[in-house]
mmCIF file of C-alpha atoms in Angstrom:
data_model
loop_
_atom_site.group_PDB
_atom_site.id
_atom_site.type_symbol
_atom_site.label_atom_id
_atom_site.label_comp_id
_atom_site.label_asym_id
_atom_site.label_seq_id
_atom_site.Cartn_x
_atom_site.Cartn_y
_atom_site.Cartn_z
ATOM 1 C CA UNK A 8 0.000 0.000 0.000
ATOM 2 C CA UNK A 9 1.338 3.271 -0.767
ATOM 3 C CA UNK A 10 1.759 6.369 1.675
ATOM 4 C CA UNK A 11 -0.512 8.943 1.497
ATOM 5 C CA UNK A 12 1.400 12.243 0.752
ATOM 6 C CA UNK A 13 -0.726 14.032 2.802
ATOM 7 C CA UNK A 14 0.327 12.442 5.726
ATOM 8 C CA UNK A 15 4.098 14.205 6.543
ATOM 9 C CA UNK A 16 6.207 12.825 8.407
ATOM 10 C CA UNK A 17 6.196 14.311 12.002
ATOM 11 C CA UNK A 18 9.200 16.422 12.501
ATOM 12 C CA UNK A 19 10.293 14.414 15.293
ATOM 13 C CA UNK A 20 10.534 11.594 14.103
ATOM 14 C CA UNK A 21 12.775 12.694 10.395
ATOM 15 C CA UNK A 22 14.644 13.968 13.617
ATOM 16 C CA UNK A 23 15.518 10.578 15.322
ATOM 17 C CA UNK A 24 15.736 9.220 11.377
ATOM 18 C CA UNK A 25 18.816 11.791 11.514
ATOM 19 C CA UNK A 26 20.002 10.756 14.385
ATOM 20 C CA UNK A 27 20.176 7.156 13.595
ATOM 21 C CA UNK A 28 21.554 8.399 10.348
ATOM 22 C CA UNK A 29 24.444 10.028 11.854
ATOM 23 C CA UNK A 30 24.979 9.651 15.293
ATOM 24 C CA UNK A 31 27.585 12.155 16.003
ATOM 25 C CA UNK A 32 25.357 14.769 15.120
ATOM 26 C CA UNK A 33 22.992 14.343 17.872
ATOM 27 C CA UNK A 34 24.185 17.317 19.517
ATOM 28 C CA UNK A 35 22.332 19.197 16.996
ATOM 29 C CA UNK A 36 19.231 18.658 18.697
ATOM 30 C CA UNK A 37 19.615 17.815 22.187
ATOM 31 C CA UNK A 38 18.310 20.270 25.053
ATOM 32 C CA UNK A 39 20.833 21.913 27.089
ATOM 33 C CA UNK A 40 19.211 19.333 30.134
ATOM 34 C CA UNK A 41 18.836 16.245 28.023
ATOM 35 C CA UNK A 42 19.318 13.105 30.524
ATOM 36 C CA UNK A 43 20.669 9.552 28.555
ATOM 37 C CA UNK A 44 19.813 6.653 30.572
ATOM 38 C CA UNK A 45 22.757 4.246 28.916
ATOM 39 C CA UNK A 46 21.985 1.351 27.881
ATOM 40 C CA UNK A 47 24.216 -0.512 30.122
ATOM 41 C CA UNK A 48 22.895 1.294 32.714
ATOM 42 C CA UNK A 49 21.823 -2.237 34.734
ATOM 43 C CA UNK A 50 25.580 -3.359 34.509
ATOM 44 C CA UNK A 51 27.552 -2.944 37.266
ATOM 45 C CA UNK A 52 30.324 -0.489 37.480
ATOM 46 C CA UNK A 53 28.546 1.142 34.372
ATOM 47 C CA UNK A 54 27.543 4.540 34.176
ATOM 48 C CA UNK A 55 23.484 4.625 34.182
ATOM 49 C CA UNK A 56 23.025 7.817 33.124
ATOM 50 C CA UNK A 57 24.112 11.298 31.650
ATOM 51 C CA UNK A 58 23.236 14.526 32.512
ATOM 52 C CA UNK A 59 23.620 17.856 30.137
ATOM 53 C CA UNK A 60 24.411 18.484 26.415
ATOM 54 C CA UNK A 61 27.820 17.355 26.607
ATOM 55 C CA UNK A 62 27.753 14.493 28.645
ATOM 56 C CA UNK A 63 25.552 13.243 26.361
ATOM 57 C CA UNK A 64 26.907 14.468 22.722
ATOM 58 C CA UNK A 65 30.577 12.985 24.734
ATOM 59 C CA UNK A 66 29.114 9.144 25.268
ATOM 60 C CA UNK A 67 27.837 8.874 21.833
ATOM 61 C CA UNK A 68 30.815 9.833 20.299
ATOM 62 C CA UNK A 69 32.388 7.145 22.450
ATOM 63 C CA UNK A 70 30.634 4.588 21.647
ATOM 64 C CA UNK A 71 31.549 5.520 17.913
ATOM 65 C CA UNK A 72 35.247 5.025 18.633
ATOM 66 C CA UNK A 73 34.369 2.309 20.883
ATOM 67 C CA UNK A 74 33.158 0.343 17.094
ATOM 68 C CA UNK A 75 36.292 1.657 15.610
ATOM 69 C CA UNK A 76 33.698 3.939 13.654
ATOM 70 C CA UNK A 77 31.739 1.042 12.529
ATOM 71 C CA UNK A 78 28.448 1.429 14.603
ATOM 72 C CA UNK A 79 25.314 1.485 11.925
ATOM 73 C CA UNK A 80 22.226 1.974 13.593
ATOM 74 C CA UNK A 81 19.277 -0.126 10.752
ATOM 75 C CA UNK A 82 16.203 1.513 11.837
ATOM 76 C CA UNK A 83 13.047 -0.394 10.988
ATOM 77 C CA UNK A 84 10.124 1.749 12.659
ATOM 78 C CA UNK A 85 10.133 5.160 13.866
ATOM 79 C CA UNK A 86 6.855 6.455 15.745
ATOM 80 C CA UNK A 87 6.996 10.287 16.996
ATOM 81 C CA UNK A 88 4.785 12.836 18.132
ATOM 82 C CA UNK A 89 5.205 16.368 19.866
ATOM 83 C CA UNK A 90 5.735 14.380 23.227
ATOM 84 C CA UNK A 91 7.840 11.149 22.806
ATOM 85 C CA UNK A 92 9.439 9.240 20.177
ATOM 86 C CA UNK A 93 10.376 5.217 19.776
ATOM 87 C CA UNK A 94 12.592 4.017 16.988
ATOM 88 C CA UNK A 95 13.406 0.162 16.394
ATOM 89 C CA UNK A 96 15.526 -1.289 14.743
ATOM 90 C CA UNK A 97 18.662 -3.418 14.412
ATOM 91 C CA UNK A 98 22.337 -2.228 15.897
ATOM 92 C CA UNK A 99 25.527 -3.522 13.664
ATOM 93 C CA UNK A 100 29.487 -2.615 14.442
ATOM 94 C CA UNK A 101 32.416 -4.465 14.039
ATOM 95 C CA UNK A 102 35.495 -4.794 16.432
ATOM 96 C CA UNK A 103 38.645 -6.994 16.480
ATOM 97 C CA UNK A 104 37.779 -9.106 13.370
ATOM 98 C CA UNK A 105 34.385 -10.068 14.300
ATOM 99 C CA UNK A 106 31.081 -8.390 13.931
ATOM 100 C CA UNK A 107 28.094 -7.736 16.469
ATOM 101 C CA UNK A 108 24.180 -7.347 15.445
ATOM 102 C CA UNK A 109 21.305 -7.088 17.694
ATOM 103 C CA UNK A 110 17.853 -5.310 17.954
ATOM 104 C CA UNK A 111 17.305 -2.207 19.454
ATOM 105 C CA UNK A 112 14.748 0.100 20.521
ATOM 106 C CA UNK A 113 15.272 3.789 21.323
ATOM 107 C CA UNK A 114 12.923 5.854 23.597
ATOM 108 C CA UNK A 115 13.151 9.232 23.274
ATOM 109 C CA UNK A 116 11.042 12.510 24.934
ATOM 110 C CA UNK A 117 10.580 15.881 23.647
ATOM 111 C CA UNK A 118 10.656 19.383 24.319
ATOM 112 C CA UNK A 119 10.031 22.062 21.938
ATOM 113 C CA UNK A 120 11.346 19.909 19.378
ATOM 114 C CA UNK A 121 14.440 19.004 21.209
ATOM 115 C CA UNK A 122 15.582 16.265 23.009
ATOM 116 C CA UNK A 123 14.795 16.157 26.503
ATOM 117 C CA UNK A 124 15.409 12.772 27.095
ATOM 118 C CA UNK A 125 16.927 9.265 25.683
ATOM 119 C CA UNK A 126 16.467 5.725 26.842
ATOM 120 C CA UNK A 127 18.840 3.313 25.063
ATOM 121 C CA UNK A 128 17.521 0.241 24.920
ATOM 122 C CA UNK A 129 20.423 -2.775 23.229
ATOM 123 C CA UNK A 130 18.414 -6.488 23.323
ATOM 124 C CA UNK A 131 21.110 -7.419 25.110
ATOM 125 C CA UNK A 132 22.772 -4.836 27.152
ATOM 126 C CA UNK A 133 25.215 -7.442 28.782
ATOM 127 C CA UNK A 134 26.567 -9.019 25.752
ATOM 128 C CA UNK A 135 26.701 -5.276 23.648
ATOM 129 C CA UNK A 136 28.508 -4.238 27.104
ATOM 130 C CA UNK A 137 31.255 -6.864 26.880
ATOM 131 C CA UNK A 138 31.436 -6.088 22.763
ATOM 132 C CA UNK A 139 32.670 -2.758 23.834
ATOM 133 C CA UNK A 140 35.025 -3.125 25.975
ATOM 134 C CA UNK A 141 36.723 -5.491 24.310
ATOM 135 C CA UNK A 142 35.638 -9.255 25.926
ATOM 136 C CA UNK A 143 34.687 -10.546 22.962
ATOM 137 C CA UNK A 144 34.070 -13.963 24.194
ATOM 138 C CA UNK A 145 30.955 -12.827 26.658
ATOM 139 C CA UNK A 146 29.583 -10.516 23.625
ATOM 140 C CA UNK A 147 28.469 -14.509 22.243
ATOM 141 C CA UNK A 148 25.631 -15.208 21.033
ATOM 142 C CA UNK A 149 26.015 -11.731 19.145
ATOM 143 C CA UNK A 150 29.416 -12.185 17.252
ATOM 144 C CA UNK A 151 29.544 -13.836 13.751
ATOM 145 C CA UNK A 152 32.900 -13.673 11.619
ATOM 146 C CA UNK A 153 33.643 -10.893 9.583
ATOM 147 C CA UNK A 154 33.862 -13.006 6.861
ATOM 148 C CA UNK A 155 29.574 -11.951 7.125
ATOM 149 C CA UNK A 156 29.825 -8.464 7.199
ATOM 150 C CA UNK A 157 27.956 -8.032 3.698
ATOM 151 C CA UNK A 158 24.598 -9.388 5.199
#
């Protein structure tokens, strides 16, 4: 079925599409008291949360080098109004030879058409957790070869 052109998009949702685009712009449009609530914020020793513009714009950009500049964020849905946002969709990176995939789903919640707040949500926040810092054995079931990059 084709979309109706005269249903736009709601701006904040070709927002997160941005976002998920590019990652390291999200500065661009978060609110000067945005809060991230990281997804390995259940994992102890972790940091849970973020407070402020640059906290925030800081640990994204992180866990960009973190990939080695790899991280692709496949979105799938994207649902936004004035008030909140969710975005699902399927996380890829590659680190040390091997590869990682695994769903995600993104919360988000608005103000004036900024970001106010994030919830990162990884289907496996342990596992994604391990991927980035390196233990590549407790990222399994996650990892497949390089070799499989192209899928």
């Amino acid at each position: 079925m084709e979309a109706d052109p005269m249903m736009a998009e709601h701006p904040n949702a070709t927002m997160l599409r941005a976002v998920y685009a590019d990652l390291s712009t999200i500065g661009r449009y978060l609110d000067d008291d945005v809060v991230l609530h990281a997804a390995e914020r259940s994992i102890a020793g972790m940091t849970a949360t973020h407070h402020g513009r640059q906290a925030v714009l800081d640990k994204e950009l992180a866990l960009i080098r973190a990939t080695e500049g790899t991280l692709v964020m496949d979105v799938e849905q994207v649902c936004a109004n004035d008030h909140f946002g969710a975005v699902t969709g399927r996380l890829r990176a590659h680190r040390q030879g091997r590869r990682i995939a695994m769903p995600f789903c993104g919360l988000w919640r608005f103000r004036d058409g900024r970001i106010l707040e994030h919830w990162e949500n990884a289907y496996d926040a342990a596992a994604l957790g391990a991927f980035l810092s390196g233990d590549l054995d407790a990222a399994s079931p996650w990892l497949t070869a390089d070799a499989q990059a192209g899928e």
